[in-house]
mmCIF file of C-alpha atoms in Angstrom:
data_model
loop_
_atom_site.group_PDB
_atom_site.id
_atom_site.type_symbol
_atom_site.label_atom_id
_atom_site.label_comp_id
_atom_site.label_asym_id
_atom_site.label_seq_id
_atom_site.Cartn_x
_atom_site.Cartn_y
_atom_site.Cartn_z
ATOM 1 C CA UNK A 1 4.320 -3.483 10.227
ATOM 2 C CA UNK A 2 3.960 -0.881 7.650
ATOM 3 C CA UNK A 3 1.553 2.098 8.408
ATOM 4 C CA UNK A 4 -0.548 2.185 5.496
ATOM 5 C CA UNK A 5 -2.324 5.331 4.674
ATOM 6 C CA UNK A 6 -5.951 5.399 3.040
ATOM 7 C CA UNK A 7 -8.070 8.121 1.408
ATOM 8 C CA UNK A 8 -11.306 7.857 -0.400
ATOM 9 C CA UNK A 9 -13.076 9.727 -3.258
ATOM 10 C CA UNK A 10 -17.061 9.168 -3.693
ATOM 11 C CA UNK A 11 -18.929 10.238 -6.690
ATOM 12 C CA UNK A 12 -22.470 10.006 -6.644
ATOM 13 C CA UNK A 13 -25.075 11.482 -9.039
ATOM 14 C CA UNK A 14 -27.911 13.980 -7.656
ATOM 15 C CA UNK A 15 -30.806 13.467 -9.701
ATOM 16 C CA UNK A 16 -34.271 15.483 -10.040
ATOM 17 C CA UNK A 17 -35.878 13.146 -10.341
ATOM 18 C CA UNK A 18 -34.189 10.838 -12.706
ATOM 19 C CA UNK A 19 -31.359 13.009 -14.326
ATOM 20 C CA UNK A 20 -28.888 15.470 -12.751
ATOM 21 C CA UNK A 21 -29.370 19.047 -13.535
ATOM 22 C CA UNK A 22 -26.745 22.042 -12.844
ATOM 23 C CA UNK A 23 -28.563 22.974 -9.704
ATOM 24 C CA UNK A 24 -25.919 20.260 -8.414
ATOM 25 C CA UNK A 25 -23.805 23.112 -8.140
ATOM 26 C CA UNK A 26 -25.871 24.771 -5.906
ATOM 27 C CA UNK A 27 -25.936 22.000 -3.277
ATOM 28 C CA UNK A 28 -22.029 21.881 -3.694
ATOM 29 C CA UNK A 29 -22.022 25.857 -3.124
ATOM 30 C CA UNK A 30 -24.038 25.366 0.256
ATOM 31 C CA UNK A 31 -21.691 22.502 1.019
ATOM 32 C CA UNK A 32 -18.556 24.459 0.300
ATOM 33 C CA UNK A 33 -19.523 27.734 2.199
ATOM 34 C CA UNK A 34 -20.526 25.544 5.229
ATOM 35 C CA UNK A 35 -16.776 24.902 6.030
ATOM 36 C CA UNK A 36 -14.769 26.413 3.141
ATOM 37 C CA UNK A 37 -11.450 25.568 4.649
ATOM 38 C CA UNK A 38 -12.432 21.690 4.264
ATOM 39 C CA UNK A 39 -14.856 21.889 1.370
ATOM 40 C CA UNK A 40 -12.862 23.885 -1.102
ATOM 41 C CA UNK A 41 -10.122 20.568 -1.611
ATOM 42 C CA UNK A 42 -12.749 17.823 -0.589
ATOM 43 C CA UNK A 43 -15.371 18.358 -2.933
ATOM 44 C CA UNK A 44 -15.360 18.326 -7.016
ATOM 45 C CA UNK A 45 -17.902 18.144 -9.707
ATOM 46 C CA UNK A 46 -17.731 16.256 -13.210
ATOM 47 C CA UNK A 47 -19.602 17.082 -16.452
ATOM 48 C CA UNK A 48 -20.300 14.933 -19.687
ATOM 49 C CA UNK A 49 -18.337 15.108 -22.666
ATOM 50 C CA UNK A 50 -18.559 14.451 -26.194
ATOM 51 C CA UNK A 51 -21.697 13.050 -28.015
ATOM 52 C CA UNK A 52 -23.401 12.439 -24.245
ATOM 53 C CA UNK A 53 -23.665 16.398 -24.156
ATOM 54 C CA UNK A 54 -26.385 15.777 -26.064
ATOM 55 C CA UNK A 55 -28.416 14.271 -23.005
ATOM 56 C CA UNK A 56 -27.351 16.960 -20.653
ATOM 57 C CA UNK A 57 -24.188 18.645 -19.354
ATOM 58 C CA UNK A 58 -24.188 17.801 -15.638
ATOM 59 C CA UNK A 59 -22.588 14.381 -14.352
ATOM 60 C CA UNK A 60 -21.737 13.475 -10.874
ATOM 61 C CA UNK A 61 -20.440 15.350 -7.959
ATOM 62 C CA UNK A 62 -17.821 14.092 -5.491
ATOM 63 C CA UNK A 63 -16.834 13.986 -1.818
ATOM 64 C CA UNK A 64 -13.640 12.856 -0.317
ATOM 65 C CA UNK A 65 -12.069 12.029 2.833
ATOM 66 C CA UNK A 66 -9.087 12.869 4.730
ATOM 67 C CA UNK A 67 -6.147 10.627 4.934
ATOM 68 C CA UNK A 68 -6.467 7.971 7.742
ATOM 69 C CA UNK A 69 -4.263 5.160 8.996
ATOM 70 C CA UNK A 70 -7.366 3.502 10.430
ATOM 71 C CA UNK A 71 -10.559 2.103 8.220
ATOM 72 C CA UNK A 72 -12.933 3.054 11.040
ATOM 73 C CA UNK A 73 -11.570 6.706 11.198
ATOM 74 C CA UNK A 74 -12.191 6.835 7.572
ATOM 75 C CA UNK A 75 -15.489 5.685 7.485
ATOM 76 C CA UNK A 76 -16.515 7.850 10.290
ATOM 77 C CA UNK A 77 -15.342 10.897 8.200
ATOM 78 C CA UNK A 78 -17.213 9.351 5.091
ATOM 79 C CA UNK A 79 -20.142 8.920 6.966
ATOM 80 C CA UNK A 80 -20.114 12.559 8.294
ATOM 81 C CA UNK A 81 -19.211 14.077 4.935
ATOM 82 C CA UNK A 82 -22.454 11.886 3.435
ATOM 83 C CA UNK A 83 -24.690 13.010 6.267
ATOM 84 C CA UNK A 84 -23.489 16.844 5.506
ATOM 85 C CA UNK A 85 -24.277 16.501 1.862
ATOM 86 C CA UNK A 86 -27.396 14.751 2.697
ATOM 87 C CA UNK A 87 -28.247 18.011 4.464
ATOM 88 C CA UNK A 88 -27.854 20.501 2.098
ATOM 89 C CA UNK A 89 -29.170 18.380 -0.952
ATOM 90 C CA UNK A 90 -33.287 17.933 -1.482
ATOM 91 C CA UNK A 91 -32.275 16.039 -4.683
ATOM 92 C CA UNK A 92 -31.889 12.273 -4.846
ATOM 93 C CA UNK A 93 -28.622 11.329 -3.967
ATOM 94 C CA UNK A 94 -27.962 7.821 -6.219
ATOM 95 C CA UNK A 95 -24.215 6.212 -5.600
ATOM 96 C CA UNK A 96 -24.377 4.368 -8.726
ATOM 97 C CA UNK A 97 -21.794 3.905 -11.628
ATOM 98 C CA UNK A 98 -23.780 4.590 -14.428
ATOM 99 C CA UNK A 99 -27.587 5.879 -14.914
ATOM 100 C CA UNK A 100 -30.359 3.717 -16.517
ATOM 101 C CA UNK A 101 -31.971 5.389 -19.091
ATOM 102 C CA UNK A 102 -29.386 6.029 -21.421
ATOM 103 C CA UNK A 103 -25.797 4.488 -22.820
ATOM 104 C CA UNK A 104 -23.213 7.301 -21.508
ATOM 105 C CA UNK A 105 -19.761 6.345 -21.019
ATOM 106 C CA UNK A 106 -18.347 9.856 -19.835
ATOM 107 C CA UNK A 107 -21.183 10.518 -17.789
ATOM 108 C CA UNK A 108 -20.512 7.953 -14.921
ATOM 109 C CA UNK A 109 -19.371 8.045 -11.029
ATOM 110 C CA UNK A 110 -17.145 5.798 -9.301
ATOM 111 C CA UNK A 111 -15.441 5.766 -6.085
ATOM 112 C CA UNK A 112 -11.463 6.120 -6.122
ATOM 113 C CA UNK A 113 -9.105 4.322 -3.169
ATOM 114 C CA UNK A 114 -5.908 6.179 -2.565
ATOM 115 C CA UNK A 115 -3.158 3.896 -0.638
ATOM 116 C CA UNK A 116 0.605 4.987 0.408
ATOM 117 C CA UNK A 117 2.826 3.675 3.047
ATOM 118 C CA UNK A 118 3.357 0.171 1.707
ATOM 119 C CA UNK A 119 6.935 -1.156 2.155
ATOM 120 C CA UNK A 120 7.276 -2.365 -1.619
ATOM 121 C CA UNK A 121 5.541 -0.598 -4.336
ATOM 122 C CA UNK A 122 6.390 -3.425 -6.883
ATOM 123 C CA UNK A 123 4.774 -5.942 -4.735
ATOM 124 C CA UNK A 124 1.725 -3.624 -3.761
ATOM 125 C CA UNK A 125 1.068 -3.201 -7.313
ATOM 126 C CA UNK A 126 1.425 -6.659 -8.249
ATOM 127 C CA UNK A 127 -0.597 -8.022 -5.447
ATOM 128 C CA UNK A 128 -3.445 -5.763 -6.074
ATOM 129 C CA UNK A 129 -3.714 -6.686 -9.858
ATOM 130 C CA UNK A 130 -4.051 -10.118 -8.695
ATOM 131 C CA UNK A 131 -6.926 -9.581 -6.590
ATOM 132 C CA UNK A 132 -8.784 -6.421 -8.272
ATOM 133 C CA UNK A 133 -11.199 -8.283 -10.678
ATOM 134 C CA UNK A 134 -12.347 -10.209 -7.671
ATOM 135 C CA UNK A 135 -12.395 -6.915 -5.335
ATOM 136 C CA UNK A 136 -14.396 -5.129 -7.704
ATOM 137 C CA UNK A 137 -17.340 -7.289 -7.459
ATOM 138 C CA UNK A 138 -17.684 -6.070 -3.919
ATOM 139 C CA UNK A 139 -19.153 -2.454 -5.504
ATOM 140 C CA UNK A 140 -20.487 -3.281 -8.750
ATOM 141 C CA UNK A 141 -23.871 -1.731 -9.185
ATOM 142 C CA UNK A 142 -24.569 -0.096 -12.608
ATOM 143 C CA UNK A 143 -26.099 -3.124 -14.323
ATOM 144 C CA UNK A 144 -28.783 -0.958 -16.756
ATOM 145 C CA UNK A 145 -27.892 0.909 -19.704
ATOM 146 C CA UNK A 146 -30.282 2.379 -22.405
ATOM 147 C CA UNK A 147 -32.958 0.781 -20.231
ATOM 148 C CA UNK A 148 -31.483 -2.652 -20.761
ATOM 149 C CA UNK A 149 -29.977 -5.069 -18.800
ATOM 150 C CA UNK A 150 -26.192 -4.933 -19.140
ATOM 151 C CA UNK A 151 -24.258 -7.214 -16.484
ATOM 152 C CA UNK A 152 -22.646 -6.374 -13.243
ATOM 153 C CA UNK A 153 -21.378 -3.137 -14.421
ATOM 154 C CA UNK A 154 -21.461 -0.862 -17.511
ATOM 155 C CA UNK A 155 -19.097 1.780 -16.121
ATOM 156 C CA UNK A 156 -16.378 -1.150 -15.374
ATOM 157 C CA UNK A 157 -16.607 -2.375 -19.050
ATOM 158 C CA UNK A 158 -17.328 0.949 -20.920
ATOM 159 C CA UNK A 159 -16.777 4.209 -18.965
ATOM 160 C CA UNK A 160 -13.968 6.244 -20.607
ATOM 161 C CA UNK A 161 -12.249 7.359 -16.922
ATOM 162 C CA UNK A 162 -11.240 3.952 -16.302
ATOM 163 C CA UNK A 163 -9.986 0.978 -18.523
ATOM 164 C CA UNK A 164 -7.402 -2.046 -19.209
ATOM 165 C CA UNK A 165 -4.157 -1.739 -17.344
ATOM 166 C CA UNK A 166 -0.978 -0.449 -19.480
ATOM 167 C CA UNK A 167 2.429 -0.783 -18.858
ATOM 168 C CA UNK A 168 2.536 2.703 -18.242
ATOM 169 C CA UNK A 169 1.033 2.823 -14.932
ATOM 170 C CA UNK A 170 0.592 6.955 -14.825
ATOM 171 C CA UNK A 171 -1.515 6.809 -17.450
ATOM 172 C CA UNK A 172 -4.779 8.575 -15.725
ATOM 173 C CA UNK A 173 -7.734 6.423 -17.362
ATOM 174 C CA UNK A 174 -7.289 3.197 -16.123
ATOM 175 C CA UNK A 175 -8.566 1.001 -13.126
ATOM 176 C CA UNK A 176 -5.250 1.133 -11.130
ATOM 177 C CA UNK A 177 -2.728 4.024 -11.554
ATOM 178 C CA UNK A 178 0.065 5.424 -9.655
ATOM 179 C CA UNK A 179 -1.209 8.977 -8.885
ATOM 180 C CA UNK A 180 0.973 11.743 -10.648
ATOM 181 C CA UNK A 181 -0.830 14.388 -8.258
ATOM 182 C CA UNK A 182 -0.674 12.407 -4.969
ATOM 183 C CA UNK A 183 1.821 9.658 -5.250
ATOM 184 C CA UNK A 184 -0.240 7.160 -4.154
ATOM 185 C CA UNK A 185 -1.531 4.030 -5.790
ATOM 186 C CA UNK A 186 -5.090 4.949 -7.056
ATOM 187 C CA UNK A 187 -7.575 2.207 -7.352
ATOM 188 C CA UNK A 188 -10.044 3.823 -9.756
ATOM 189 C CA UNK A 189 -12.315 0.701 -10.986
ATOM 190 C CA UNK A 190 -14.662 0.733 -8.146
ATOM 191 C CA UNK A 191 -18.185 1.750 -8.272
ATOM 192 C CA UNK A 192 -19.789 4.111 -5.691
ATOM 193 C CA UNK A 193 -21.943 1.809 -3.249
ATOM 194 C CA UNK A 194 -24.213 2.804 -0.559
ATOM 195 C CA UNK A 195 -23.503 0.290 1.958
ATOM 196 C CA UNK A 196 -20.710 1.132 4.154
ATOM 197 C CA UNK A 197 -20.364 -2.585 5.442
ATOM 198 C CA UNK A 198 -19.287 -3.404 1.939
ATOM 199 C CA UNK A 199 -16.934 -0.371 2.000
ATOM 200 C CA UNK A 200 -15.519 -1.417 5.152
ATOM 201 C CA UNK A 201 -14.847 -5.005 3.884
ATOM 202 C CA UNK A 202 -13.323 -3.858 0.822
ATOM 203 C CA UNK A 203 -10.785 -1.733 2.517
ATOM 204 C CA UNK A 204 -9.946 -4.362 4.888
ATOM 205 C CA UNK A 205 -9.389 -6.766 2.013
ATOM 206 C CA UNK A 206 -6.924 -4.167 0.352
ATOM 207 C CA UNK A 207 -5.354 -3.876 3.663
ATOM 208 C CA UNK A 208 -4.874 -7.339 4.091
ATOM 209 C CA UNK A 209 -3.459 -7.754 0.944
ATOM 210 C CA UNK A 210 -0.593 -4.991 0.903
ATOM 211 C CA UNK A 211 0.591 -6.144 4.273
ATOM 212 C CA UNK A 212 0.849 -10.004 3.694
ATOM 213 C CA UNK A 213 4.429 -11.109 3.176
ATOM 214 C CA UNK A 214 3.631 -12.816 -0.190
ATOM 215 C CA UNK A 215 3.849 -12.224 -3.934
ATOM 216 C CA UNK A 216 0.940 -12.942 -6.006
ATOM 217 C CA UNK A 217 1.278 -13.287 -9.854
ATOM 218 C CA UNK A 218 -0.468 -9.886 -10.582
ATOM 219 C CA UNK A 219 -0.462 -10.352 -14.482
ATOM 220 C CA UNK A 220 -1.396 -7.117 -16.664
ATOM 221 C CA UNK A 221 -2.799 -9.572 -19.626
ATOM 222 C CA UNK A 222 -4.734 -11.734 -17.322
ATOM 223 C CA UNK A 223 -6.284 -8.950 -15.384
ATOM 224 C CA UNK A 224 -7.429 -7.307 -18.867
ATOM 225 C CA UNK A 225 -8.878 -10.215 -19.706
ATOM 226 C CA UNK A 226 -11.058 -11.048 -16.612
ATOM 227 C CA UNK A 227 -12.077 -7.541 -15.862
ATOM 228 C CA UNK A 228 -14.340 -7.436 -18.941
ATOM 229 C CA UNK A 229 -15.679 -10.876 -18.228
ATOM 230 C CA UNK A 230 -16.617 -10.057 -14.702
ATOM 231 C CA UNK A 231 -18.152 -6.751 -15.450
ATOM 232 C CA UNK A 232 -20.364 -8.409 -17.622
ATOM 233 C CA UNK A 233 -20.891 -12.074 -15.562
ATOM 234 C CA UNK A 234 -20.113 -11.290 -12.315
ATOM 235 C CA UNK A 235 -18.188 -14.042 -9.968
ATOM 236 C CA UNK A 236 -17.075 -15.909 -13.128
ATOM 237 C CA UNK A 237 -15.261 -19.498 -12.756
ATOM 238 C CA UNK A 238 -11.807 -18.177 -12.922
ATOM 239 C CA UNK A 239 -12.563 -15.689 -9.891
ATOM 240 C CA UNK A 240 -13.246 -18.763 -7.597
ATOM 241 C CA UNK A 241 -9.231 -19.507 -6.886
ATOM 242 C CA UNK A 242 -8.499 -15.735 -6.510
ATOM 243 C CA UNK A 243 -11.102 -15.900 -3.723
ATOM 244 C CA UNK A 244 -9.664 -18.670 -1.849
ATOM 245 C CA UNK A 245 -6.426 -17.099 -1.753
ATOM 246 C CA UNK A 246 -8.283 -14.258 -0.383
ATOM 247 C CA UNK A 247 -9.821 -16.141 2.544
ATOM 248 C CA UNK A 248 -6.512 -17.295 3.467
ATOM 249 C CA UNK A 249 -5.834 -13.703 4.574
ATOM 250 C CA UNK A 250 -9.099 -12.687 5.406
ATOM 251 C CA UNK A 251 -12.225 -14.764 6.105
ATOM 252 C CA UNK A 252 -15.125 -13.667 4.014
ATOM 253 C CA UNK A 253 -18.325 -15.292 3.050
ATOM 254 C CA UNK A 254 -18.186 -16.196 -0.865
ATOM 255 C CA UNK A 255 -22.038 -14.575 -1.214
ATOM 256 C CA UNK A 256 -20.331 -11.046 -0.966
ATOM 257 C CA UNK A 257 -18.888 -11.828 -4.494
ATOM 258 C CA UNK A 258 -21.368 -14.103 -5.828
ATOM 259 C CA UNK A 259 -24.155 -11.662 -5.276
ATOM 260 C CA UNK A 260 -22.708 -8.234 -5.848
ATOM 261 C CA UNK A 261 -24.844 -4.883 -5.297
ATOM 262 C CA UNK A 262 -25.774 -4.950 -8.946
ATOM 263 C CA UNK A 263 -28.015 -8.043 -8.442
ATOM 264 C CA UNK A 264 -30.477 -6.248 -6.006
ATOM 265 C CA UNK A 265 -30.532 -3.359 -8.003
ATOM 266 C CA UNK A 266 -31.231 -5.255 -11.113
ATOM 267 C CA UNK A 267 -33.998 -6.890 -9.308
ATOM 268 C CA UNK A 268 -35.516 -4.258 -7.776
ATOM 269 C CA UNK A 269 -35.402 -2.394 -11.453
ATOM 270 C CA UNK A 270 -37.130 -5.373 -13.009
ATOM 271 C CA UNK A 271 -39.857 -5.076 -10.201
ATOM 272 C CA UNK A 272 -40.499 -1.295 -9.927
ATOM 273 C CA UNK A 273 -38.342 0.855 -12.604
ATOM 274 C CA UNK A 274 -35.866 3.403 -12.538
ATOM 275 C CA UNK A 275 -37.143 5.746 -9.884
ATOM 276 C CA UNK A 276 -38.064 3.019 -7.533
ATOM 277 C CA UNK A 277 -34.230 2.380 -7.473
ATOM 278 C CA UNK A 278 -32.820 5.994 -7.649
ATOM 279 C CA UNK A 279 -34.955 6.072 -4.096
ATOM 280 C CA UNK A 280 -33.768 3.292 -2.983
ATOM 281 C CA UNK A 281 -30.175 4.242 -3.048
ATOM 282 C CA UNK A 282 -31.096 7.513 -1.974
ATOM 283 C CA UNK A 283 -32.633 6.029 1.037
ATOM 284 C CA UNK A 284 -29.551 3.803 1.507
ATOM 285 C CA UNK A 285 -27.018 6.586 1.106
ATOM 286 C CA UNK A 286 -28.928 8.571 3.838
ATOM 287 C CA UNK A 287 -30.468 6.191 6.165
ATOM 288 C CA UNK A 288 -28.615 2.748 5.266
ATOM 289 C CA UNK A 289 -31.839 1.184 3.979
ATOM 290 C CA UNK A 290 -31.962 0.146 0.414
ATOM 291 C CA UNK A 291 -35.787 0.412 0.083
ATOM 292 C CA UNK A 292 -38.041 2.739 -1.951
ATOM 293 C CA UNK A 293 -39.432 5.806 -0.994
ATOM 294 C CA UNK A 294 -42.223 8.220 -2.403
ATOM 295 C CA UNK A 295 -40.246 10.904 -4.422
ATOM 296 C CA UNK A 296 -41.603 14.308 -4.301
ATOM 297 C CA UNK A 297 -41.545 16.514 -7.530
ATOM 298 C CA UNK A 298 -38.561 18.882 -8.042
ATOM 299 C CA UNK A 299 -38.553 21.770 -9.773
ATOM 300 C CA UNK A 300 -35.262 23.155 -11.706
ATOM 301 C CA UNK A 301 -34.860 26.817 -11.047
ATOM 302 C CA UNK A 302 -32.216 28.793 -13.279
ATOM 303 C CA UNK A 303 -31.462 31.272 -10.082
ATOM 304 C CA UNK A 304 -29.985 28.050 -8.512
ATOM 305 C CA UNK A 305 -27.843 27.246 -11.161
ATOM 306 C CA UNK A 306 -26.526 30.508 -11.394
ATOM 307 C CA UNK A 307 -25.909 30.688 -7.974
ATOM 308 C CA UNK A 308 -24.314 27.356 -8.106
ATOM 309 C CA UNK A 309 -22.104 28.461 -10.816
ATOM 310 C CA UNK A 310 -21.308 31.625 -9.193
ATOM 311 C CA UNK A 311 -20.887 30.433 -5.607
ATOM 312 C CA UNK A 312 -19.197 26.841 -6.324
ATOM 313 C CA UNK A 313 -17.859 26.614 -9.894
ATOM 314 C CA UNK A 314 -16.044 30.044 -10.432
ATOM 315 C CA UNK A 315 -14.344 29.960 -6.669
ATOM 316 C CA UNK A 316 -13.230 26.447 -7.482
ATOM 317 C CA UNK A 317 -11.651 27.203 -10.775
ATOM 318 C CA UNK A 318 -8.088 27.994 -10.126
ATOM 319 C CA UNK A 319 -7.860 24.752 -7.529
ATOM 320 C CA UNK A 320 -9.405 22.886 -10.570
ATOM 321 C CA UNK A 321 -6.946 24.249 -12.920
ATOM 322 C CA UNK A 322 -3.946 23.049 -10.766
ATOM 323 C CA UNK A 323 -5.552 19.921 -9.919
ATOM 324 C CA UNK A 324 -5.773 18.725 -13.873
ATOM 325 C CA UNK A 325 -2.430 20.367 -14.479
ATOM 326 C CA UNK A 326 -0.968 18.262 -11.951
ATOM 327 C CA UNK A 327 -2.602 15.251 -12.936
ATOM 328 C CA UNK A 328 -1.552 15.514 -16.746
#
């Protein structure tokens, strides 16, 4: 049996209380200097672009795991890194694909899964394409944009950094790519999700799909038609046959797809508003409970922003430039 290797990049927002600020760089600097050998290459920061800059410069931040053969080991590493991020961050850690108050397609956060070690790259790509519209529902959680209900995932439908599949698999901004920098298959479509059980199930599904001795009709045109429909409507009729195929590989309750995280997010938002959702997501990320908590007042301090820029962004610049060059 092939020995698959998995790695995961998790992007989240740090809001104070409802928007990210450049203080996020200060929290990253604290994390970096806690363990420079590890976090120099296992953290990143993102910024908004173009017209979205009028709403603020800071976007999400990223932590990434090591590379693992065993899914429990990867999840243990992610759990540790989440705990260490929470330990240096007094703001709200919000694992959501898109913030709720505006429509900002460049201000998004995602969860990227890297896989290597499969015996047949062509089969791996096709099989993932076949199941991906269904698998994405395990994590979709950005149903609100511009303070209006959008669907299951504004990010999946509208974000600049992902998109419909192309013939050129190395083009960076699509839902599934062949990574130029790492040589992996990189699934970029997933929203970040606080629930580690859903991440475990997602990884187990990917593992089963890549190890099965079967070929599935992973058609790019079919995928591109389904992605927008599922992003807006969720578990549509066309996905039921894909679900039945998946259950032959890994028995899973249909409710995991029928009721994605976006449903709970939307219900809480309708009852209690944006800040309650962000506090519940923060609570879920830190403590495993999607339950709102009281939010304390936050102060944005310029000295902390400057300290973050000098202590994190400047030291990371050589690595970031090298990374961007290798990805393009």
